[in-house]
Amino acid sequence: MGEEADIEVLLGSWDEFGQEARRIRFEVFVAEQRVPAELEIDSVDPLCVHALARCAGAFVGTGRLLPDGHIGRMAVLRSARGKGVGRLLLMSLMEAARDRGDVQVELHSQAHACGFYERFGFEAIGPQFDDAVIPHVTMRARLASDRG
Ligand SMILES: CC(C)(COP(=O)(O)OP(=O)(O)OC[C@H]1O[C@@H](n2cnc3c(N)ncnc32)[C@H](O)[C@@H]1OP(=O)(O)O)[C@@H](O)C(=O)NCCC(=O)NCCS
């Protein structure tokens, strides 16, 4: 908990955050997980809300919220994992979705990360499938409304 106090999550556009987000994604997905670089780039980024997590002055995590309510590209640098960075990124993106009126969010979780998303109310809604040669599961979470 003490460490979480040192983590800050910023929300912004691809123009503002793209360079840092791309650097983190490449380190995690391409260098670490061996996802082909060409699969990492798509045309959706300029349309998304992007989250960047900063810890001790360095950007260490990222994620994005699509216009259709999908969350994706959640990535925390290996050296920064287990400190609550992923939690704050996901909560910020879920809050951004709720604030704009979305009632649910969906994502394609890598199979190994389902337990992480379950902590935040996500449930699997379909069978496992392969994407970029990595097993994935579609998950969904309802967003609590503060409008009653
Ligand atoms: C998955 C990922 C984003 C989690 O980020 P993180 O910063 O390590 O997670 P946090 O420290 O915020 O963990 C929050 C909670 O989830 C738990 N958790 C973290 N990763 C988990 C996992 N893979 N499975 C189950 N629980 C997990 C933590 O133990 C913690 O539990 P607590 O509430 O009891 O303290 C990070 O491991 C990552 O970037 N992995 C590589 C890329 C990847 O696979 N991304 C997911 C694509 S779908």
mmCIF file with all atom_site columns, C-alpha atoms and ligand atoms in Angstrom:
data_model
loop_
_atom_site.group_PDB
_atom_site.id
_atom_site.type_symbol
_atom_site.label_atom_id
_atom_site.label_alt_id
_atom_site.label_comp_id
_atom_site.label_asym_id
_atom_site.label_entity_id
_atom_site.label_seq_id
_atom_site.pdbx_PDB_ins_code
_atom_site.Cartn_x
_atom_site.Cartn_y
_atom_site.Cartn_z
_atom_site.occupancy
_atom_site.B_iso_or_equiv
_atom_site.pdbx_formal_charge
_atom_site.auth_seq_id
_atom_site.auth_comp_id
_atom_site.auth_asym_id
_atom_site.auth_atom_id
_atom_site.pdbx_PDB_model_num
ATOM   1   C CA  . MET A 1 1   ? 0.000   0.000   0.000   1.00 0.00 ? 1   MET A CA  1
ATOM   2   C CA  . GLY A 1 2   ? 2.880   2.342   0.826   1.00 0.00 ? 2   GLY A CA  1
ATOM   3   C CA  . GLU A 1 3   ? 4.279   1.805   -2.649  1.00 0.00 ? 3   GLU A CA  1
ATOM   4   C CA  . GLU A 1 4   ? 0.925   2.510   -4.301  1.00 0.00 ? 4   GLU A CA  1
ATOM   5   C CA  . ALA A 1 5   ? 1.021   6.002   -2.844  1.00 0.00 ? 5   ALA A CA  1
ATOM   6   C CA  . ASP A 1 6   ? 4.036   6.699   -5.074  1.00 0.00 ? 6   ASP A CA  1
ATOM   7   C CA  . ILE A 1 7   ? 2.225   5.673   -8.260  1.00 0.00 ? 7   ILE A CA  1
ATOM   8   C CA  . GLU A 1 8   ? 0.413   8.239   -10.375 1.00 0.00 ? 8   GLU A CA  1
ATOM   9   C CA  . VAL A 1 9   ? -1.842  7.403   -13.335 1.00 0.00 ? 9   VAL A CA  1
ATOM   10  C CA  . LEU A 1 10  ? -2.413  9.981   -16.077 1.00 0.00 ? 10  LEU A CA  1
ATOM   11  C CA  . LEU A 1 11  ? -5.084  9.795   -18.777 1.00 0.00 ? 11  LEU A CA  1
ATOM   12  C CA  . GLY A 1 12  ? -4.547  11.342  -22.185 1.00 0.00 ? 12  GLY A CA  1
ATOM   13  C CA  . SER A 1 13  ? -4.521  11.073  -25.939 1.00 0.00 ? 13  SER A CA  1
ATOM   14  C CA  . TRP A 1 14  ? -2.277  9.116   -28.294 1.00 0.00 ? 14  TRP A CA  1
ATOM   15  C CA  . ASP A 1 15  ? -0.671  12.402  -29.358 1.00 0.00 ? 15  ASP A CA  1
ATOM   16  C CA  . GLU A 1 16  ? 0.298   13.082  -25.764 1.00 0.00 ? 16  GLU A CA  1
ATOM   17  C CA  . PHE A 1 17  ? 1.174   9.566   -24.585 1.00 0.00 ? 17  PHE A CA  1
ATOM   18  C CA  . GLY A 1 18  ? 1.869   7.518   -27.695 1.00 0.00 ? 18  GLY A CA  1
ATOM   19  C CA  . GLN A 1 19  ? 5.633   7.652   -27.524 1.00 0.00 ? 19  GLN A CA  1
ATOM   20  C CA  . GLU A 1 20  ? 5.842   6.404   -23.922 1.00 0.00 ? 20  GLU A CA  1
ATOM   21  C CA  . ALA A 1 21  ? 3.006   3.895   -24.358 1.00 0.00 ? 21  ALA A CA  1
ATOM   22  C CA  . ARG A 1 22  ? 4.674   2.415   -27.423 1.00 0.00 ? 22  ARG A CA  1
ATOM   23  C CA  . ARG A 1 23  ? 8.003   2.103   -25.612 1.00 0.00 ? 23  ARG A CA  1
ATOM   24  C CA  . ILE A 1 24  ? 6.428   0.222   -22.689 1.00 0.00 ? 24  ILE A CA  1
ATOM   25  C CA  . ARG A 1 25  ? 4.342   -2.033  -24.943 1.00 0.00 ? 25  ARG A CA  1
ATOM   26  C CA  . PHE A 1 26  ? 7.335   -2.957  -27.063 1.00 0.00 ? 26  PHE A CA  1
ATOM   27  C CA  . GLU A 1 27  ? 9.370   -3.840  -23.995 1.00 0.00 ? 27  GLU A CA  1
ATOM   28  C CA  . VAL A 1 28  ? 6.571   -6.016  -22.563 1.00 0.00 ? 28  VAL A CA  1
ATOM   29  C CA  . PHE A 1 29  ? 4.770   -7.513  -25.567 1.00 0.00 ? 29  PHE A CA  1
ATOM   30  C CA  . VAL A 1 30  ? 7.454   -7.608  -28.270 1.00 0.00 ? 30  VAL A CA  1
ATOM   31  C CA  . ALA A 1 31  ? 10.736  -8.043  -26.318 1.00 0.00 ? 31  ALA A CA  1
ATOM   32  C CA  . GLU A 1 32  ? 9.411   -10.067 -23.376 1.00 0.00 ? 32  GLU A CA  1
ATOM   33  C CA  . GLN A 1 33  ? 6.419   -11.964 -24.785 1.00 0.00 ? 33  GLN A CA  1
ATOM   34  C CA  . ARG A 1 34  ? 7.687   -12.272 -28.377 1.00 0.00 ? 34  ARG A CA  1
ATOM   35  C CA  . VAL A 1 35  ? 4.537   -10.861 -29.982 1.00 0.00 ? 35  VAL A CA  1
ATOM   36  C CA  . PRO A 1 36  ? 5.412   -9.879  -33.588 1.00 0.00 ? 36  PRO A CA  1
ATOM   37  C CA  . ALA A 1 37  ? 6.006   -6.112  -33.710 1.00 0.00 ? 37  ALA A CA  1
ATOM   38  C CA  . GLU A 1 38  ? 3.591   -5.636  -36.611 1.00 0.00 ? 38  GLU A CA  1
ATOM   39  C CA  . LEU A 1 39  ? 0.723   -7.012  -34.475 1.00 0.00 ? 39  LEU A CA  1
ATOM   40  C CA  . GLU A 1 40  ? 1.447   -4.481  -31.769 1.00 0.00 ? 40  GLU A CA  1
ATOM   41  C CA  . ILE A 1 41  ? 0.607   -1.547  -34.043 1.00 0.00 ? 41  ILE A CA  1
ATOM   42  C CA  . ASP A 1 42  ? -3.010  -0.975  -35.089 1.00 0.00 ? 42  ASP A CA  1
ATOM   43  C CA  . SER A 1 43  ? -5.144  1.908   -36.292 1.00 0.00 ? 43  SER A CA  1
ATOM   44  C CA  . VAL A 1 44  ? -7.238  2.239   -33.127 1.00 0.00 ? 44  VAL A CA  1
ATOM   45  C CA  . ASP A 1 45  ? -4.749  4.053   -30.898 1.00 0.00 ? 45  ASP A CA  1
ATOM   46  C CA  . PRO A 1 46  ? -5.606  7.598   -32.042 1.00 0.00 ? 46  PRO A CA  1
ATOM   47  C CA  . LEU A 1 47  ? -9.251  6.927   -31.056 1.00 0.00 ? 47  LEU A CA  1
ATOM   48  C CA  . CYS A 1 48  ? -8.503  5.610   -27.543 1.00 0.00 ? 48  CYS A CA  1
ATOM   49  C CA  . VAL A 1 49  ? -8.127  7.081   -24.076 1.00 0.00 ? 49  VAL A CA  1
ATOM   50  C CA  . HIS A 1 50  ? -4.615  6.130   -22.929 1.00 0.00 ? 50  HIS A CA  1
ATOM   51  C CA  . ALA A 1 51  ? -3.397  5.615   -19.380 1.00 0.00 ? 51  ALA A CA  1
ATOM   52  C CA  . LEU A 1 52  ? 0.225   5.972   -18.317 1.00 0.00 ? 52  LEU A CA  1
ATOM   53  C CA  . ALA A 1 53  ? 1.488   5.053   -14.847 1.00 0.00 ? 53  ALA A CA  1
ATOM   54  C CA  . ARG A 1 54  ? 4.417   6.963   -13.407 1.00 0.00 ? 54  ARG A CA  1
ATOM   55  C CA  . CYS A 1 55  ? 6.462   5.679   -10.495 1.00 0.00 ? 55  CYS A CA  1
ATOM   56  C CA  . ALA A 1 56  ? 9.448   7.575   -9.059  1.00 0.00 ? 56  ALA A CA  1
ATOM   57  C CA  . GLY A 1 57  ? 9.481   9.852   -12.103 1.00 0.00 ? 57  GLY A CA  1
ATOM   58  C CA  . ALA A 1 58  ? 9.551   7.059   -14.694 1.00 0.00 ? 58  ALA A CA  1
ATOM   59  C CA  . PHE A 1 59  ? 6.706   5.770   -16.870 1.00 0.00 ? 59  PHE A CA  1
ATOM   60  C CA  . VAL A 1 60  ? 6.305   2.074   -16.067 1.00 0.00 ? 60  VAL A CA  1
ATOM   61  C CA  . GLY A 1 61  ? 2.853   0.992   -17.266 1.00 0.00 ? 61  GLY A CA  1
ATOM   62  C CA  . THR A 1 62  ? 0.178   1.659   -19.834 1.00 0.00 ? 62  THR A CA  1
ATOM   63  C CA  . GLY A 1 63  ? -3.285  0.633   -21.033 1.00 0.00 ? 63  GLY A CA  1
ATOM   64  C CA  . ARG A 1 64  ? -6.025  1.921   -23.306 1.00 0.00 ? 64  ARG A CA  1
ATOM   65  C CA  . LEU A 1 65  ? -9.821  2.302   -23.460 1.00 0.00 ? 65  LEU A CA  1
ATOM   66  C CA  . LEU A 1 66  ? -11.430 1.980   -26.876 1.00 0.00 ? 66  LEU A CA  1
ATOM   67  C CA  . PRO A 1 67  ? -14.516 3.906   -27.982 1.00 0.00 ? 67  PRO A CA  1
ATOM   68  C CA  . ASP A 1 68  ? -16.506 0.638   -27.933 1.00 0.00 ? 68  ASP A CA  1
ATOM   69  C CA  . GLY A 1 69  ? -15.777 -0.036  -24.242 1.00 0.00 ? 69  GLY A CA  1
ATOM   70  C CA  . HIS A 1 70  ? -12.905 -2.484  -24.640 1.00 0.00 ? 70  HIS A CA  1
ATOM   71  C CA  . ILE A 1 71  ? -9.833  -2.139  -22.448 1.00 0.00 ? 71  ILE A CA  1
ATOM   72  C CA  . GLY A 1 72  ? -6.563  -3.340  -23.924 1.00 0.00 ? 72  GLY A CA  1
ATOM   73  C CA  . ARG A 1 73  ? -2.780  -3.240  -24.181 1.00 0.00 ? 73  ARG A CA  1
ATOM   74  C CA  . MET A 1 74  ? -2.391  -3.436  -20.398 1.00 0.00 ? 74  MET A CA  1
ATOM   75  C CA  . ALA A 1 75  ? 1.347   -3.627  -19.798 1.00 0.00 ? 75  ALA A CA  1
ATOM   76  C CA  . VAL A 1 76  ? 3.531   -3.009  -16.762 1.00 0.00 ? 76  VAL A CA  1
ATOM   77  C CA  . LEU A 1 77  ? 7.324   -3.204  -17.043 1.00 0.00 ? 77  LEU A CA  1
ATOM   78  C CA  . ARG A 1 78  ? 8.583   -6.371  -15.393 1.00 0.00 ? 78  ARG A CA  1
ATOM   79  C CA  . SER A 1 79  ? 10.638  -4.406  -12.847 1.00 0.00 ? 79  SER A CA  1
ATOM   80  C CA  . ALA A 1 80  ? 7.505   -2.526  -11.689 1.00 0.00 ? 80  ALA A CA  1
ATOM   81  C CA  . ARG A 1 81  ? 5.094   -5.472  -11.311 1.00 0.00 ? 81  ARG A CA  1
ATOM   82  C CA  . GLY A 1 82  ? 3.510   -6.523  -8.057  1.00 0.00 ? 82  GLY A CA  1
ATOM   83  C CA  . LYS A 1 83  ? 3.381   -2.977  -6.652  1.00 0.00 ? 83  LYS A CA  1
ATOM   84  C CA  . GLY A 1 84  ? -0.164  -2.006  -7.600  1.00 0.00 ? 84  GLY A CA  1
ATOM   85  C CA  . VAL A 1 85  ? 0.628   -0.320  -10.936 1.00 0.00 ? 85  VAL A CA  1
ATOM   86  C CA  . GLY A 1 86  ? -1.686  -2.628  -12.906 1.00 0.00 ? 86  GLY A CA  1
ATOM   87  C CA  . ARG A 1 87  ? -4.442  -2.131  -10.343 1.00 0.00 ? 87  ARG A CA  1
ATOM   88  C CA  . LEU A 1 88  ? -4.304  1.668   -10.631 1.00 0.00 ? 88  LEU A CA  1
ATOM   89  C CA  . LEU A 1 89  ? -4.128  1.566   -14.436 1.00 0.00 ? 89  LEU A CA  1
ATOM   90  C CA  . LEU A 1 90  ? -7.160  -0.717  -14.693 1.00 0.00 ? 90  LEU A CA  1
ATOM   91  C CA  . MET A 1 91  ? -9.169  1.231   -12.116 1.00 0.00 ? 91  MET A CA  1
ATOM   92  C CA  . SER A 1 92  ? -8.422  4.498   -13.946 1.00 0.00 ? 92  SER A CA  1
ATOM   93  C CA  . LEU A 1 93  ? -9.571  3.097   -17.290 1.00 0.00 ? 93  LEU A CA  1
ATOM   94  C CA  . MET A 1 94  ? -12.732 1.597   -15.732 1.00 0.00 ? 94  MET A CA  1
ATOM   95  C CA  . GLU A 1 95  ? -13.459 4.940   -14.090 1.00 0.00 ? 95  GLU A CA  1
ATOM   96  C CA  . ALA A 1 96  ? -12.965 6.753   -17.410 1.00 0.00 ? 96  ALA A CA  1
ATOM   97  C CA  . ALA A 1 97  ? -15.448 4.361   -19.034 1.00 0.00 ? 97  ALA A CA  1
ATOM   98  C CA  . ARG A 1 98  ? -17.982 4.869   -16.226 1.00 0.00 ? 98  ARG A CA  1
ATOM   99  C CA  . ASP A 1 99  ? -17.546 8.656   -16.319 1.00 0.00 ? 99  ASP A CA  1
ATOM   100 C CA  . ARG A 1 100 ? -18.461 8.778   -19.986 1.00 0.00 ? 100 ARG A CA  1
ATOM   101 C CA  . GLY A 1 101 ? -21.576 6.662   -19.359 1.00 0.00 ? 101 GLY A CA  1
ATOM   102 C CA  . ASP A 1 102 ? -20.468 3.153   -20.272 1.00 0.00 ? 102 ASP A CA  1
ATOM   103 C CA  . VAL A 1 103 ? -22.262 0.455   -18.268 1.00 0.00 ? 103 VAL A CA  1
ATOM   104 C CA  . GLN A 1 104 ? -19.729 -2.317  -18.872 1.00 0.00 ? 104 GLN A CA  1
ATOM   105 C CA  . VAL A 1 105 ? -16.203 -2.930  -20.108 1.00 0.00 ? 105 VAL A CA  1
ATOM   106 C CA  . GLU A 1 106 ? -14.752 -5.912  -21.949 1.00 0.00 ? 106 GLU A CA  1
ATOM   107 C CA  . LEU A 1 107 ? -11.253 -7.132  -22.638 1.00 0.00 ? 107 LEU A CA  1
ATOM   108 C CA  . HIS A 1 108 ? -9.296  -10.012 -24.079 1.00 0.00 ? 108 HIS A CA  1
ATOM   109 C CA  . SER A 1 109 ? -7.212  -11.266 -21.193 1.00 0.00 ? 109 SER A CA  1
ATOM   110 C CA  . GLN A 1 110 ? -4.135  -13.345 -21.699 1.00 0.00 ? 110 GLN A CA  1
ATOM   111 C CA  . ALA A 1 111 ? -5.054  -16.615 -19.996 1.00 0.00 ? 111 ALA A CA  1
ATOM   112 C CA  . HIS A 1 112 ? -2.359  -16.188 -17.317 1.00 0.00 ? 112 HIS A CA  1
ATOM   113 C CA  . ALA A 1 113 ? -3.788  -12.775 -16.331 1.00 0.00 ? 113 ALA A CA  1
ATOM   114 C CA  . CYS A 1 114 ? -7.455  -13.789 -15.794 1.00 0.00 ? 114 CYS A CA  1
ATOM   115 C CA  . GLY A 1 115 ? -6.910  -13.921 -12.030 1.00 0.00 ? 115 GLY A CA  1
ATOM   116 C CA  . PHE A 1 116 ? -5.723  -10.312 -12.111 1.00 0.00 ? 116 PHE A CA  1
ATOM   117 C CA  . TYR A 1 117 ? -8.877  -9.101  -13.894 1.00 0.00 ? 117 TYR A CA  1
ATOM   118 C CA  . GLU A 1 118 ? -11.190 -11.227 -11.721 1.00 0.00 ? 118 GLU A CA  1
ATOM   119 C CA  . ARG A 1 119 ? -10.080 -9.124  -8.761  1.00 0.00 ? 119 ARG A CA  1
ATOM   120 C CA  . PHE A 1 120 ? -11.770 -6.152  -10.415 1.00 0.00 ? 120 PHE A CA  1
ATOM   121 C CA  . GLY A 1 121 ? -15.093 -7.831  -11.200 1.00 0.00 ? 121 GLY A CA  1
ATOM   122 C CA  . PHE A 1 122 ? -14.316 -9.295  -14.630 1.00 0.00 ? 122 PHE A CA  1
ATOM   123 C CA  . GLU A 1 123 ? -15.817 -12.667 -15.558 1.00 0.00 ? 123 GLU A CA  1
ATOM   124 C CA  . ALA A 1 124 ? -14.961 -14.886 -18.505 1.00 0.00 ? 124 ALA A CA  1
ATOM   125 C CA  . ILE A 1 125 ? -17.722 -14.832 -21.125 1.00 0.00 ? 125 ILE A CA  1
ATOM   126 C CA  . GLY A 1 126 ? -16.353 -17.183 -23.754 1.00 0.00 ? 126 GLY A CA  1
ATOM   127 C CA  . PRO A 1 127 ? -13.944 -19.995 -24.538 1.00 0.00 ? 127 PRO A CA  1
ATOM   128 C CA  . GLN A 1 128 ? -10.180 -19.614 -24.721 1.00 0.00 ? 128 GLN A CA  1
ATOM   129 C CA  . PHE A 1 129 ? -8.776  -18.568 -28.124 1.00 0.00 ? 129 PHE A CA  1
ATOM   130 C CA  . ASP A 1 130 ? -5.364  -17.745 -29.596 1.00 0.00 ? 130 ASP A CA  1
ATOM   131 C CA  . ASP A 1 131 ? -4.385  -14.191 -30.497 1.00 0.00 ? 131 ASP A CA  1
ATOM   132 C CA  . ALA A 1 132 ? -0.784  -13.453 -31.542 1.00 0.00 ? 132 ALA A CA  1
ATOM   133 C CA  . VAL A 1 133 ? -0.055  -17.084 -30.568 1.00 0.00 ? 133 VAL A CA  1
ATOM   134 C CA  . ILE A 1 134 ? -1.003  -16.357 -26.944 1.00 0.00 ? 134 ILE A CA  1
ATOM   135 C CA  . PRO A 1 135 ? -4.098  -17.983 -25.338 1.00 0.00 ? 135 PRO A CA  1
ATOM   136 C CA  . HIS A 1 136 ? -6.739  -15.361 -24.486 1.00 0.00 ? 136 HIS A CA  1
ATOM   137 C CA  . VAL A 1 137 ? -10.152 -15.268 -22.802 1.00 0.00 ? 137 VAL A CA  1
ATOM   138 C CA  . THR A 1 138 ? -12.862 -12.626 -23.345 1.00 0.00 ? 138 THR A CA  1
ATOM   139 C CA  . MET A 1 139 ? -13.919 -11.076 -20.035 1.00 0.00 ? 139 MET A CA  1
ATOM   140 C CA  . ARG A 1 140 ? -16.554 -8.545  -19.039 1.00 0.00 ? 140 ARG A CA  1
ATOM   141 C CA  . ALA A 1 141 ? -17.220 -6.354  -15.989 1.00 0.00 ? 141 ALA A CA  1
ATOM   142 C CA  . ARG A 1 142 ? -20.347 -4.378  -15.207 1.00 0.00 ? 142 ARG A CA  1
ATOM   143 C CA  . LEU A 1 143 ? -19.651 -0.820  -14.069 1.00 0.00 ? 143 LEU A CA  1
ATOM   144 C CA  . ALA A 1 144 ? -21.380 0.381   -10.928 1.00 0.00 ? 144 ALA A CA  1
ATOM   145 C CA  . SER A 1 145 ? -23.429 3.464   -11.661 1.00 0.00 ? 145 SER A CA  1
ATOM   146 C CA  . ASP A 1 146 ? -23.254 6.409   -9.269  1.00 0.00 ? 146 ASP A CA  1
ATOM   147 C CA  . ARG A 1 147 ? -26.508 7.685   -10.737 1.00 0.00 ? 147 ARG A CA  1
ATOM   148 C CA  . GLY A 1 148 ? -28.539 5.075   -8.824  1.00 0.00 ? 148 GLY A CA  1
HETATM 149 C C1  . LIG B 2 .   ? -0.971  -8.373  -15.715 1.00 0.00 ? 1   LIG B C1  1
HETATM 150 C C2  . LIG B 2 .   ? -0.235  -7.116  -15.268 1.00 0.00 ? 1   LIG B C2  1
HETATM 151 C C3  . LIG B 2 .   ? -0.760  -5.897  -16.047 1.00 0.00 ? 1   LIG B C3  1
HETATM 152 C C4  . LIG B 2 .   ? -0.490  -6.899  -13.755 1.00 0.00 ? 1   LIG B C4  1
HETATM 153 O O1  . LIG B 2 .   ? 0.166   -5.710  -13.356 1.00 0.00 ? 1   LIG B O1  1
HETATM 154 P P1  . LIG B 2 .   ? 0.835   -5.540  -11.882 1.00 0.00 ? 1   LIG B P1  1
HETATM 155 O O2  . LIG B 2 .   ? 1.248   -4.138  -11.734 1.00 0.00 ? 1   LIG B O2  1
HETATM 156 O O3  . LIG B 2 .   ? 1.871   -6.585  -11.676 1.00 0.00 ? 1   LIG B O3  1
HETATM 157 O O4  . LIG B 2 .   ? -0.417  -5.901  -10.938 1.00 0.00 ? 1   LIG B O4  1
HETATM 158 P P2  . LIG B 2 .   ? -0.710  -5.316  -9.462  1.00 0.00 ? 1   LIG B P2  1
HETATM 159 O O5  . LIG B 2 .   ? 0.570   -5.287  -8.697  1.00 0.00 ? 1   LIG B O5  1
HETATM 160 O O6  . LIG B 2 .   ? -1.469  -4.055  -9.556  1.00 0.00 ? 1   LIG B O6  1
HETATM 161 O O7  . LIG B 2 .   ? -1.647  -6.465  -8.878  1.00 0.00 ? 1   LIG B O7  1
HETATM 162 C C5  . LIG B 2 .   ? -2.966  -6.210  -8.368  1.00 0.00 ? 1   LIG B C5  1
HETATM 163 C C6  . LIG B 2 .   ? -3.475  -7.504  -7.751  1.00 0.00 ? 1   LIG B C6  1
HETATM 164 O O8  . LIG B 2 .   ? -3.580  -8.512  -8.772  1.00 0.00 ? 1   LIG B O8  1
HETATM 165 C C7  . LIG B 2 .   ? -2.770  -9.637  -8.454  1.00 0.00 ? 1   LIG B C7  1
HETATM 166 N N1  . LIG B 2 .   ? -2.180  -10.141 -9.702  1.00 0.00 ? 1   LIG B N1  1
HETATM 167 C C8  . LIG B 2 .   ? -1.240  -9.543  -10.466 1.00 0.00 ? 1   LIG B C8  1
HETATM 168 N N2  . LIG B 2 .   ? -0.978  -10.290 -11.553 1.00 0.00 ? 1   LIG B N2  1
HETATM 169 C C9  . LIG B 2 .   ? -1.762  -11.399 -11.443 1.00 0.00 ? 1   LIG B C9  1
HETATM 170 C C10 . LIG B 2 .   ? -1.948  -12.545 -12.266 1.00 0.00 ? 1   LIG B C10 1
HETATM 171 N N3  . LIG B 2 .   ? -1.245  -12.720 -13.398 1.00 0.00 ? 1   LIG B N3  1
HETATM 172 N N4  . LIG B 2 .   ? -2.845  -13.472 -11.862 1.00 0.00 ? 1   LIG B N4  1
HETATM 173 C C11 . LIG B 2 .   ? -3.540  -13.321 -10.698 1.00 0.00 ? 1   LIG B C11 1
HETATM 174 N N5  . LIG B 2 .   ? -3.422  -12.238 -9.896  1.00 0.00 ? 1   LIG B N5  1
HETATM 175 C C12 . LIG B 2 .   ? -2.532  -11.297 -10.274 1.00 0.00 ? 1   LIG B C12 1
HETATM 176 C C13 . LIG B 2 .   ? -1.722  -9.116  -7.491  1.00 0.00 ? 1   LIG B C13 1
HETATM 177 O O9  . LIG B 2 .   ? -1.244  -10.135 -6.662  1.00 0.00 ? 1   LIG B O9  1
HETATM 178 C C14 . LIG B 2 .   ? -2.516  -8.070  -6.704  1.00 0.00 ? 1   LIG B C14 1
HETATM 179 O O10 . LIG B 2 .   ? -3.274  -8.735  -5.729  1.00 0.00 ? 1   LIG B O10 1
HETATM 180 P P3  . LIG B 2 .   ? -3.693  -8.076  -4.312  1.00 0.00 ? 1   LIG B P3  1
HETATM 181 O O11 . LIG B 2 .   ? -4.914  -7.244  -4.638  1.00 0.00 ? 1   LIG B O11 1
HETATM 182 O O12 . LIG B 2 .   ? -4.010  -9.214  -3.445  1.00 0.00 ? 1   LIG B O12 1
HETATM 183 O O13 . LIG B 2 .   ? -2.554  -7.243  -3.865  1.00 0.00 ? 1   LIG B O13 1
HETATM 184 C C15 . LIG B 2 .   ? 1.306   -7.275  -15.448 1.00 0.00 ? 1   LIG B C15 1
HETATM 185 O O14 . LIG B 2 .   ? 1.713   -8.477  -14.816 1.00 0.00 ? 1   LIG B O14 1
HETATM 186 C C16 . LIG B 2 .   ? 1.791   -7.303  -16.892 1.00 0.00 ? 1   LIG B C16 1
HETATM 187 O O15 . LIG B 2 .   ? 1.957   -6.255  -17.519 1.00 0.00 ? 1   LIG B O15 1
HETATM 188 N N6  . LIG B 2 .   ? 2.080   -8.500  -17.427 1.00 0.00 ? 1   LIG B N6  1
HETATM 189 C C17 . LIG B 2 .   ? 2.675   -8.647  -18.750 1.00 0.00 ? 1   LIG B C17 1
HETATM 190 C C18 . LIG B 2 .   ? 1.757   -8.160  -19.853 1.00 0.00 ? 1   LIG B C18 1
HETATM 191 C C19 . LIG B 2 .   ? 0.424   -8.836  -19.807 1.00 0.00 ? 1   LIG B C19 1
HETATM 192 O O16 . LIG B 2 .   ? 0.325   -10.043 -19.725 1.00 0.00 ? 1   LIG B O16 1
HETATM 193 N N7  . LIG B 2 .   ? -0.614  -7.988  -19.856 1.00 0.00 ? 1   LIG B N7  1
HETATM 194 C C20 . LIG B 2 .   ? -1.977  -8.469  -19.774 1.00 0.00 ? 1   LIG B C20 1
HETATM 195 C C21 . LIG B 2 .   ? -2.529  -8.522  -21.157 1.00 0.00 ? 1   LIG B C21 1
HETATM 196 S S1  . LIG B 2 .   ? -4.194  -9.138  -21.086 1.00 0.00 ? 1   LIG B S1  1
#
